[in-house]
C-alpha cells in the first residue's frame, strides 16, 4: 500500500485531518517543522523522519495525505525522493521546504504543490497546507457545463471539459476540442477568461486561453515557453510565463495529468 | 609610453648614450614591475571578494532555521548560536586586509563548526589539534575556511554515516603545517587536479582559489597538497612559512 489522496485519518467530526510526513536530515529543522505543522488545526498527525530512506520505509507501511520535504540531504535527496513518490499510483502531494531558491525550477518539474523557504514562517506554512488541501479535493467537475455552438445553421452542445484551448478571433472565440474540432462562439476572450477561470482555463497569450487539465507538457527553450495540449503546441507569451508556472505548481498533481517523461 | 628620459651634456659621447639608454630601460622595467604588482594585488582582492561572496546561502539560511528552532526548545543555546553566527559573518565580511593570523582564521572556523554541529548534531564529529606556536603565523585571509567547508560537506555526504573531521596544525621549524581531513565520499584525484588548475566548472571552487592565493603569497612551492580517492576521504595539507617578507596581518 502506498500513497493516497484523501483517505486520511478521520480527525473527529467534520473534515478529516491531514496525516503529514515530514522529512529533513537536520534535527532542529525537523523539530521546528513538525512543531509548526502539529500546531495547525487542519493537521491531525505528523510523522517525522530524519532521512529520505526512513521516509520511504514509513510510506511502505503507512498512508499519508502529503509530504513535506527538505531538498539537500545525504544519500537520497529530497528531489530524488519526490521523483520516486511521483511514480506512486496516487502520488501524495509534495511541499518542498528548503533554505534556498536554487532548486525551485526542479521542484516545479516534479509538480510540487508548494515551495517554502527556511526559516519557515507559520503563516507561509499555513498557506502551504491550504494548497495541499486545495489540491487533494477532486477538481471541480465541469463535464456538466455544456456550451452551445452554432455551425452551418445547426446548434450543437460541447462539453466544456472537452475544450483544450480557446483562440481569440476578433470579437469571436474559437473553441478547440479534444476531437480536433473547432467552433466559433460570439464571446470575447476576456469574458471567457473571467467566466471560465474557475474551470481551469488560463490566459497564456494575448489571443489564447488554455485548459490546464489538458496540458501535457511545458517546454522552455532559449527563454521561450510553450505548452502542449494534445498534438498542438501553444506559445506562452513572456508576460504570462510566470503566472502560468505558479498556477501549474499549485495545481500540480490535481488538475494536471502527468506527462510521460 | 609614459614619458621620456633626457640627458643634457656639452657633447654627445657613445658612453653617455649607452648610459642614458640603460637608465631608460631600467626605469621602464621598474614601471612595468610596479604595474604588474598593482595588477596582481587587484586580482587577489577580486578573488577574496569573490570568496567572501561565496558564503553559502545554504549555510546562512539553514543556520538561521536551526536557531529559530532552538529559540523554542533551548533559548540559551539559541542566543549563543546567534552570537556565534554574528561573529562568524562579521569576520567573513571583513573588508580590510589581505592577510590574517592563523589564530583568527581558526577562531572563525571554530564558530562555523559550532553552527554546523548545532544543525547536524552527532553526525558531525570534530577533532581540533592545534600547536600554539603556529597561532601567530600570518596567512591569506579565508585560506583555511573553504577547506573546512568542503570537508564538512564531503564528510556528511558519506551516505548516512557520521562525518569525522580533523583539523591539525603543527610547528615544523620555519614552517607551519595544517591538515584538514574528513572521512567522507572522497574525490577523483583527476577532478581535484582540475579544480586546482582553476576549472570553475567543478563545485570545489574554493580549492583552486585558496591554492592560487597561497602560491601568489608564498611562491609556487607552497601550493595545496590534496590526498584523496573516491570513498577514501580527503586530506588537504597547507604548508606556510612562518615568516615571509611583505606578509603581515
Short mmCIF file of N, CA and C in Angstrom, two decimals, chain B residues 47-212:
data_model
loop_
_atom_site.label_atom_id
_atom_site.label_comp_id
_atom_site.label_asym_id
_atom_site.label_seq_id
_atom_site.Cartn_x
_atom_site.Cartn_y
_atom_site.Cartn_z
N UNK B 47 39.68 38.20 -5.96
CA UNK B 47 39.45 36.81 -5.58
C UNK B 47 38.90 36.69 -4.16
N UNK B 48 39.44 37.51 -3.25
CA UNK B 48 38.96 37.45 -1.87
C UNK B 48 37.50 37.90 -1.84
N UNK B 49 37.21 38.94 -2.61
CA UNK B 49 35.82 39.41 -2.67
C UNK B 49 34.91 38.30 -3.15
N UNK B 50 35.37 37.61 -4.20
CA UNK B 50 34.56 36.52 -4.76
C UNK B 50 34.33 35.44 -3.72
N UNK B 51 35.38 35.13 -2.97
CA UNK B 51 35.30 34.08 -1.97
C UNK B 51 34.33 34.47 -0.86
N UNK B 52 34.41 35.74 -0.48
CA UNK B 52 33.55 36.23 0.58
C UNK B 52 32.09 36.13 0.13
N UNK B 53 31.89 36.46 -1.14
CA UNK B 53 30.53 36.43 -1.68
C UNK B 53 30.03 34.99 -1.72
N UNK B 54 30.99 34.05 -1.58
CA UNK B 54 30.60 32.65 -1.69
C UNK B 54 30.07 32.05 -0.41
N UNK B 55 30.04 32.81 0.65
CA UNK B 55 29.48 32.27 1.89
C UNK B 55 28.13 31.70 1.51
N UNK B 56 28.02 30.40 1.71
CA UNK B 56 26.91 29.68 1.12
C UNK B 56 25.57 30.14 1.68
N UNK B 57 24.65 30.52 0.79
CA UNK B 57 23.30 30.87 1.26
C UNK B 57 22.67 29.70 2.03
N UNK B 58 23.02 28.48 1.61
CA UNK B 58 22.50 27.31 2.32
C UNK B 58 22.92 27.34 3.79
N UNK B 59 24.20 27.67 3.99
CA UNK B 59 24.71 27.72 5.36
C UNK B 59 23.97 28.81 6.15
N UNK B 60 23.85 29.98 5.54
CA UNK B 60 23.21 31.10 6.24
C UNK B 60 21.78 30.75 6.64
N UNK B 61 20.97 30.30 5.70
CA UNK B 61 19.55 30.11 6.00
C UNK B 61 19.31 28.86 6.84
N UNK B 62 20.12 27.83 6.62
CA UNK B 62 19.95 26.64 7.46
C UNK B 62 20.35 26.92 8.90
N UNK B 63 21.40 27.75 9.09
CA UNK B 63 21.80 28.12 10.44
C UNK B 63 20.68 28.89 11.12
N UNK B 64 20.15 29.88 10.40
CA UNK B 64 19.08 30.69 10.99
C UNK B 64 17.87 29.82 11.31
N UNK B 65 17.60 28.85 10.45
CA UNK B 65 16.47 27.96 10.68
C UNK B 65 16.67 27.12 11.94
N UNK B 66 17.90 26.64 12.13
CA UNK B 66 18.20 25.85 13.32
C UNK B 66 18.05 26.74 14.56
N UNK B 67 18.55 27.98 14.46
CA UNK B 67 18.45 28.90 15.59
C UNK B 67 16.97 29.17 15.92
N UNK B 68 16.17 29.35 14.88
CA UNK B 68 14.74 29.57 15.09
C UNK B 68 14.13 28.41 15.88
N UNK B 69 14.59 27.21 15.59
CA UNK B 69 14.08 26.03 16.30
C UNK B 69 14.51 26.04 17.77
N UNK B 70 15.79 26.39 18.01
CA UNK B 70 16.29 26.41 19.38
C UNK B 70 15.65 27.52 20.22
N UNK B 71 15.21 28.58 19.59
CA UNK B 71 14.57 29.66 20.33
C UNK B 71 13.43 29.08 21.16
N UNK B 72 12.75 28.10 20.63
CA UNK B 72 11.64 27.48 21.32
C UNK B 72 12.11 26.39 22.29
N UNK B 73 13.03 25.53 21.81
CA UNK B 73 13.39 24.36 22.62
C UNK B 73 14.51 24.64 23.62
N UNK B 74 15.40 25.59 23.29
CA UNK B 74 16.56 25.84 24.15
C UNK B 74 17.03 27.28 23.93
N UNK B 75 16.32 28.24 24.53
CA UNK B 75 16.59 29.66 24.25
C UNK B 75 18.03 30.09 24.54
N UNK B 76 18.65 29.54 25.58
CA UNK B 76 20.03 29.92 25.89
C UNK B 76 20.96 29.54 24.75
N UNK B 77 20.74 28.34 24.25
CA UNK B 77 21.58 27.88 23.15
C UNK B 77 21.33 28.73 21.90
N UNK B 78 20.08 29.09 21.69
CA UNK B 78 19.73 29.91 20.52
C UNK B 78 20.50 31.23 20.57
N UNK B 79 20.53 31.83 21.76
CA UNK B 79 21.20 33.11 21.93
C UNK B 79 22.70 32.96 21.65
N UNK B 80 23.28 31.89 22.19
CA UNK B 80 24.70 31.63 22.00
C UNK B 80 25.02 31.46 20.50
N UNK B 81 24.17 30.67 19.82
CA UNK B 81 24.40 30.41 18.40
C UNK B 81 24.24 31.68 17.57
N UNK B 82 23.31 32.51 17.97
CA UNK B 82 23.09 33.75 17.25
C UNK B 82 24.33 34.64 17.34
N UNK B 83 24.96 34.66 18.51
CA UNK B 83 26.17 35.46 18.68
C UNK B 83 27.33 34.87 17.86
N UNK B 84 27.43 33.54 17.87
CA UNK B 84 28.45 32.90 17.05
C UNK B 84 28.24 33.24 15.58
N UNK B 85 26.99 33.20 15.18
CA UNK B 85 26.65 33.49 13.79
C UNK B 85 27.05 34.92 13.43
N UNK B 86 26.76 35.85 14.32
CA UNK B 86 27.11 37.25 14.08
C UNK B 86 28.62 37.41 13.94
N UNK B 87 29.38 36.78 14.86
CA UNK B 87 30.83 36.91 14.80
C UNK B 87 31.42 36.24 13.57
N UNK B 88 30.85 35.10 13.22
CA UNK B 88 31.35 34.39 12.04
C UNK B 88 31.15 35.23 10.78
N UNK B 89 29.95 35.76 10.61
CA UNK B 89 29.70 36.54 9.39
C UNK B 89 30.51 37.85 9.41
N UNK B 90 30.68 38.42 10.60
CA UNK B 90 31.47 39.66 10.68
C UNK B 90 32.90 39.42 10.18
N UNK B 91 33.48 38.33 10.62
CA UNK B 91 34.84 38.01 10.18
C UNK B 91 34.86 37.79 8.66
N UNK B 92 33.90 37.04 8.16
CA UNK B 92 33.91 36.70 6.74
C UNK B 92 33.64 37.90 5.84
N UNK B 93 32.85 38.83 6.34
CA UNK B 93 32.53 40.02 5.53
C UNK B 93 33.57 41.13 5.71
N UNK B 94 34.57 40.87 6.54
CA UNK B 94 35.59 41.88 6.83
C UNK B 94 36.14 42.48 5.54
N UNK B 95 36.33 43.78 5.52
CA UNK B 95 36.73 44.43 4.28
C UNK B 95 38.22 44.70 4.19
N UNK B 96 38.86 44.85 5.33
CA UNK B 96 40.25 45.28 5.28
C UNK B 96 41.19 44.09 5.32
N UNK B 97 42.33 44.27 4.64
CA UNK B 97 43.42 43.32 4.82
C UNK B 97 43.32 42.06 4.00
N UNK B 98 44.47 41.76 3.39
CA UNK B 98 44.57 40.58 2.57
C UNK B 98 44.98 39.38 3.44
N UNK B 99 45.55 39.71 4.61
CA UNK B 99 46.09 38.65 5.47
C UNK B 99 45.43 38.62 6.84
N UNK B 100 45.62 37.49 7.50
CA UNK B 100 45.10 37.34 8.85
C UNK B 100 46.05 36.40 9.60
N UNK B 101 45.85 36.24 10.89
CA UNK B 101 46.68 35.26 11.60
C UNK B 101 45.93 33.93 11.65
N UNK B 102 46.69 32.86 11.79
CA UNK B 102 46.05 31.55 11.93
C UNK B 102 45.10 31.54 13.12
N UNK B 103 45.46 32.26 14.18
CA UNK B 103 44.62 32.30 15.38
C UNK B 103 43.22 32.81 15.01
N UNK B 104 43.18 33.91 14.25
CA UNK B 104 41.88 34.49 13.89
C UNK B 104 41.11 33.58 12.94
N UNK B 105 41.83 33.06 11.97
CA UNK B 105 41.19 32.18 10.99
C UNK B 105 40.59 30.95 11.71
N UNK B 106 41.37 30.38 12.63
CA UNK B 106 40.90 29.18 13.34
C UNK B 106 39.75 29.49 14.29
N UNK B 107 39.77 30.68 14.89
CA UNK B 107 38.68 31.04 15.79
C UNK B 107 37.36 31.11 14.99
N UNK B 108 37.46 31.69 13.81
CA UNK B 108 36.28 31.79 12.96
C UNK B 108 35.80 30.40 12.53
N UNK B 109 36.77 29.53 12.26
CA UNK B 109 36.41 28.15 11.87
C UNK B 109 35.70 27.43 13.02
N UNK B 110 36.17 27.66 14.24
CA UNK B 110 35.51 27.04 15.39
C UNK B 110 34.04 27.46 15.48
N UNK B 111 33.81 28.74 15.22
CA UNK B 111 32.43 29.25 15.26
C UNK B 111 31.58 28.59 14.18
N UNK B 112 32.19 28.52 13.01
CA UNK B 112 31.50 27.89 11.90
C UNK B 112 31.11 26.45 12.26
N UNK B 113 32.05 25.73 12.87
CA UNK B 113 31.79 24.33 13.22
C UNK B 113 30.74 24.19 14.31
N UNK B 114 30.72 25.14 15.25
CA UNK B 114 29.69 25.12 16.29
C UNK B 114 28.29 25.21 15.67
N UNK B 115 28.19 26.09 14.66
CA UNK B 115 26.90 26.26 13.98
C UNK B 115 26.52 25.00 13.21
N UNK B 116 27.50 24.42 12.53
CA UNK B 116 27.23 23.20 11.77
C UNK B 116 26.86 22.05 12.71
N UNK B 117 27.51 22.00 13.87
CA UNK B 117 27.18 20.92 14.81
C UNK B 117 25.79 21.11 15.40
N UNK B 118 25.38 22.37 15.53
CA UNK B 118 24.02 22.61 16.01
C UNK B 118 23.01 22.05 15.01
N UNK B 119 23.35 22.15 13.71
CA UNK B 119 22.44 21.62 12.70
C UNK B 119 22.49 20.10 12.63
N UNK B 120 23.68 19.54 12.63
CA UNK B 120 23.81 18.12 12.32
C UNK B 120 23.96 17.22 13.55
N UNK B 121 24.15 17.84 14.72
CA UNK B 121 24.23 17.04 15.95
C UNK B 121 25.39 16.06 15.90
N UNK B 122 25.12 14.83 16.37
CA UNK B 122 26.17 13.81 16.49
C UNK B 122 26.73 13.36 15.15
N UNK B 123 26.05 13.74 14.08
CA UNK B 123 26.52 13.26 12.78
C UNK B 123 27.81 13.95 12.35
N UNK B 124 28.17 15.02 13.07
CA UNK B 124 29.40 15.72 12.73
C UNK B 124 30.34 15.72 13.94
N UNK B 125 31.42 14.95 13.83
CA UNK B 125 32.39 14.86 14.92
C UNK B 125 33.64 15.63 14.53
N UNK B 126 34.09 16.51 15.42
CA UNK B 126 35.22 17.36 15.07
C UNK B 126 36.37 17.16 16.06
N UNK B 127 37.57 17.00 15.53
CA UNK B 127 38.76 16.97 16.37
C UNK B 127 39.67 18.11 15.95
N UNK B 128 40.04 18.95 16.92
CA UNK B 128 40.96 20.05 16.64
C UNK B 128 42.23 19.80 17.42
N UNK B 129 43.36 19.89 16.76
CA UNK B 129 44.63 19.70 17.45
C UNK B 129 45.61 20.74 16.92
N UNK B 130 45.74 21.82 17.69
CA UNK B 130 46.49 22.97 17.18
C UNK B 130 47.70 23.25 18.08
N UNK B 131 48.87 23.28 17.48
CA UNK B 131 50.07 23.65 18.25
C UNK B 131 50.06 25.16 18.47
N UNK B 132 50.13 25.62 19.73
CA UNK B 132 50.02 27.05 19.99
C UNK B 132 51.10 27.89 19.30
N UNK B 133 52.25 27.26 19.01
CA UNK B 133 53.34 28.02 18.38
C UNK B 133 52.96 28.62 17.02
N UNK B 134 52.00 27.97 16.32
CA UNK B 134 51.71 28.44 14.96
C UNK B 134 50.61 29.50 14.93
N UNK B 135 50.00 29.77 16.06
CA UNK B 135 48.86 30.70 16.05
C UNK B 135 49.18 32.10 15.50
N UNK B 136 50.38 32.66 15.79
CA UNK B 136 50.65 34.00 15.26
C UNK B 136 51.03 34.01 13.78
N UNK B 137 51.18 32.86 13.15
CA UNK B 137 51.61 32.81 11.75
C UNK B 137 50.60 33.53 10.86
N UNK B 138 51.14 34.32 9.94
CA UNK B 138 50.27 35.12 9.06
C UNK B 138 49.98 34.37 7.77
N UNK B 139 48.69 34.30 7.42
CA UNK B 139 48.27 33.58 6.21
C UNK B 139 47.26 34.44 5.44
N UNK B 140 47.03 34.10 4.17
CA UNK B 140 46.00 34.83 3.42
C UNK B 140 44.63 34.65 4.10
N UNK B 141 43.88 35.73 4.11
CA UNK B 141 42.54 35.76 4.70
C UNK B 141 41.65 34.69 4.07
N UNK B 142 40.90 33.97 4.87
CA UNK B 142 39.99 32.91 4.40
C UNK B 142 40.70 31.83 3.57
N UNK B 143 41.89 31.40 4.02
CA UNK B 143 42.57 30.38 3.24
C UNK B 143 42.35 28.98 3.83
N UNK B 144 41.84 28.87 5.04
CA UNK B 144 41.56 27.55 5.61
C UNK B 144 40.06 27.27 5.62
N UNK B 145 39.27 28.31 5.88
CA UNK B 145 37.81 28.20 5.98
C UNK B 145 37.18 27.39 4.83
N UNK B 146 37.50 27.73 3.54
CA UNK B 146 36.85 26.96 2.46
C UNK B 146 37.19 25.48 2.52
N UNK B 147 38.41 25.15 2.97
CA UNK B 147 38.81 23.74 3.06
C UNK B 147 37.96 23.02 4.09
N UNK B 148 37.67 23.72 5.20
CA UNK B 148 36.85 23.11 6.25
C UNK B 148 35.41 22.93 5.76
N UNK B 149 34.91 23.93 5.03
CA UNK B 149 33.55 23.80 4.49
C UNK B 149 33.44 22.59 3.57
N UNK B 150 34.44 22.43 2.69
CA UNK B 150 34.44 21.26 1.81
C UNK B 150 34.45 19.97 2.62
N UNK B 151 35.29 19.95 3.67
CA UNK B 151 35.43 18.73 4.48
C UNK B 151 34.11 18.38 5.16
N UNK B 152 33.41 19.40 5.67
CA UNK B 152 32.11 19.14 6.31
C UNK B 152 31.14 18.56 5.29
N UNK B 153 31.12 19.17 4.12
CA UNK B 153 30.18 18.71 3.10
C UNK B 153 30.50 17.27 2.68
N UNK B 154 31.76 17.05 2.37
CA UNK B 154 32.14 15.70 1.95
C UNK B 154 31.90 14.68 3.06
N UNK B 155 32.27 15.07 4.29
CA UNK B 155 32.14 14.15 5.41
C UNK B 155 30.70 13.70 5.60
N UNK B 156 29.76 14.63 5.49
CA UNK B 156 28.35 14.29 5.72
C UNK B 156 27.75 13.54 4.55
N UNK B 157 28.34 13.74 3.36
CA UNK B 157 27.78 13.08 2.18
C UNK B 157 28.06 11.60 2.16
N UNK B 158 29.00 11.15 2.97
CA UNK B 158 29.30 9.72 3.02
C UNK B 158 28.10 8.95 3.53
N UNK B 159 27.13 8.70 2.65
CA UNK B 159 25.83 8.08 2.88
C UNK B 159 25.52 7.67 4.32
N UNK B 160 24.83 8.55 5.02
CA UNK B 160 24.25 8.24 6.33
C UNK B 160 25.25 7.98 7.44
N UNK B 161 26.52 7.99 7.14
CA UNK B 161 27.47 7.73 8.22
C UNK B 161 27.82 9.04 8.91
N UNK B 162 28.57 8.93 9.99
CA UNK B 162 28.97 10.11 10.72
C UNK B 162 30.19 10.74 10.06
N UNK B 163 30.16 12.06 9.93
CA UNK B 163 31.31 12.75 9.38
C UNK B 163 32.34 13.05 10.46
N UNK B 164 33.54 12.49 10.29
CA UNK B 164 34.63 12.80 11.23
C UNK B 164 35.54 13.82 10.57
N UNK B 165 35.75 14.92 11.26
CA UNK B 165 36.55 15.99 10.69
C UNK B 165 37.72 16.25 11.63
N UNK B 166 38.92 16.27 11.07
CA UNK B 166 40.10 16.53 11.91
C UNK B 166 40.86 17.74 11.36
N UNK B 167 41.16 18.67 12.25
CA UNK B 167 41.98 19.81 11.83
C UNK B 167 43.24 19.81 12.71
N UNK B 168 44.38 19.68 12.06
CA UNK B 168 45.65 19.65 12.77
C UNK B 168 46.50 20.83 12.34
N UNK B 169 47.22 21.42 13.28
CA UNK B 169 48.20 22.44 12.91
C UNK B 169 49.46 22.16 13.71
N UNK B 170 50.59 21.92 13.02
CA UNK B 170 51.83 21.74 13.78
C UNK B 170 52.96 22.60 13.29
N UNK B 171 53.93 22.66 14.18
CA UNK B 171 55.09 23.51 14.00
C UNK B 171 56.18 22.67 13.36
N UNK B 172 56.73 23.11 12.20
CA UNK B 172 57.80 22.36 11.55
C UNK B 172 58.97 23.32 11.30
N UNK B 173 59.66 23.71 12.37
CA UNK B 173 60.81 24.61 12.20
C UNK B 173 60.40 25.95 11.64
N UNK B 174 60.83 26.26 10.42
CA UNK B 174 60.49 27.57 9.87
C UNK B 174 59.14 27.57 9.14
N UNK B 175 58.46 26.44 9.22
CA UNK B 175 57.15 26.38 8.55
C UNK B 175 56.05 25.92 9.52
N UNK B 176 54.81 26.26 9.17
CA UNK B 176 53.66 25.72 9.88
C UNK B 176 52.92 24.81 8.90
N UNK B 177 52.44 23.67 9.39
CA UNK B 177 51.71 22.74 8.52
C UNK B 177 50.31 22.52 9.07
N UNK B 178 49.32 22.70 8.20
CA UNK B 178 47.93 22.49 8.59
C UNK B 178 47.34 21.36 7.79
N UNK B 179 46.55 20.52 8.46
CA UNK B 179 45.87 19.45 7.74
C UNK B 179 44.39 19.49 8.03
N UNK B 180 43.60 19.42 6.99
CA UNK B 180 42.14 19.35 7.15
C UNK B 180 41.71 18.02 6.54
N UNK B 181 41.16 17.14 7.38
CA UNK B 181 40.88 15.79 6.89
C UNK B 181 39.45 15.38 7.20
N UNK B 182 38.82 14.69 6.25
CA UNK B 182 37.49 14.14 6.52
C UNK B 182 37.46 12.68 6.09
N UNK B 183 36.44 11.95 6.56
CA UNK B 183 36.31 10.53 6.24
C UNK B 183 35.18 10.30 5.24
N UNK B 184 34.93 11.31 4.42
CA UNK B 184 33.73 11.28 3.58
C UNK B 184 33.89 10.62 2.23
N UNK B 185 33.11 11.11 1.28
CA UNK B 185 33.00 10.46 -0.02
C UNK B 185 34.28 10.48 -0.84
N UNK B 186 35.22 11.39 -0.51
CA UNK B 186 36.43 11.48 -1.31
C UNK B 186 36.16 12.05 -2.68
N UNK B 187 37.17 12.03 -3.52
CA UNK B 187 37.04 12.70 -4.81
C UNK B 187 38.00 12.05 -5.79
N UNK B 188 37.64 12.09 -7.05
CA UNK B 188 38.54 11.61 -8.09
C UNK B 188 39.74 12.57 -8.16
N UNK B 189 40.97 12.03 -8.01
CA UNK B 189 42.15 12.91 -8.00
C UNK B 189 42.24 13.77 -9.26
N UNK B 190 41.76 13.24 -10.38
CA UNK B 190 41.80 13.99 -11.63
C UNK B 190 40.95 15.27 -11.52
N UNK B 191 39.78 15.12 -10.89
CA UNK B 191 38.91 16.29 -10.70
C UNK B 191 39.56 17.30 -9.78
N UNK B 192 40.24 16.79 -8.75
CA UNK B 192 40.94 17.71 -7.83
C UNK B 192 42.03 18.47 -8.59
N UNK B 193 42.74 17.75 -9.45
CA UNK B 193 43.80 18.39 -10.23
C UNK B 193 43.21 19.52 -11.06
N UNK B 194 42.04 19.25 -11.65
CA UNK B 194 41.40 20.27 -12.48
C UNK B 194 40.90 21.45 -11.65
N UNK B 195 40.39 21.14 -10.43
CA UNK B 195 39.93 22.21 -9.55
C UNK B 195 41.11 23.10 -9.18
N UNK B 196 42.27 22.48 -8.91
CA UNK B 196 43.45 23.26 -8.55
C UNK B 196 43.93 24.09 -9.74
N UNK B 197 43.70 23.57 -10.94
CA UNK B 197 44.11 24.31 -12.13
C UNK B 197 43.13 25.44 -12.44
N UNK B 198 42.09 25.56 -11.60
CA UNK B 198 41.20 26.72 -11.75
C UNK B 198 39.97 26.44 -12.58
N UNK B 199 39.63 25.16 -12.80
CA UNK B 199 38.43 24.83 -13.56
C UNK B 199 37.19 25.18 -12.73
N UNK B 200 36.51 26.24 -13.13
CA UNK B 200 35.39 26.76 -12.32
C UNK B 200 34.14 25.90 -12.46
N UNK B 201 34.17 24.94 -13.40
CA UNK B 201 33.01 24.08 -13.60
C UNK B 201 32.72 23.21 -12.38
N UNK B 202 33.81 22.90 -11.65
CA UNK B 202 33.67 21.98 -10.53
C UNK B 202 33.14 22.71 -9.31
N UNK B 203 32.57 21.94 -8.38
CA UNK B 203 31.94 22.62 -7.25
C UNK B 203 32.93 22.99 -6.15
N UNK B 204 34.18 22.53 -6.25
CA UNK B 204 35.16 22.92 -5.25
C UNK B 204 35.89 24.18 -5.68
N UNK B 205 35.13 25.24 -5.93
CA UNK B 205 35.74 26.48 -6.41
C UNK B 205 36.76 26.97 -5.40
N UNK B 206 36.44 26.80 -4.11
CA UNK B 206 37.30 27.30 -3.05
C UNK B 206 38.71 26.75 -3.15
N UNK B 207 38.83 25.49 -3.57
CA UNK B 207 40.12 24.82 -3.62
C UNK B 207 41.10 25.55 -4.55
N UNK B 208 40.67 25.82 -5.77
CA UNK B 208 41.52 26.49 -6.74
C UNK B 208 41.88 27.88 -6.28
N UNK B 209 40.92 28.57 -5.69
CA UNK B 209 41.12 29.92 -5.20
C UNK B 209 42.17 29.96 -4.09
N UNK B 210 42.02 29.07 -3.11
CA UNK B 210 42.96 29.03 -1.98
C UNK B 210 44.37 28.71 -2.49
N UNK B 211 44.46 27.71 -3.37
CA UNK B 211 45.74 27.31 -3.91
C UNK B 211 46.42 28.49 -4.62
N UNK B 212 45.66 29.20 -5.45
CA UNK B 212 46.21 30.33 -6.21
C UNK B 212 46.72 31.42 -5.27
#
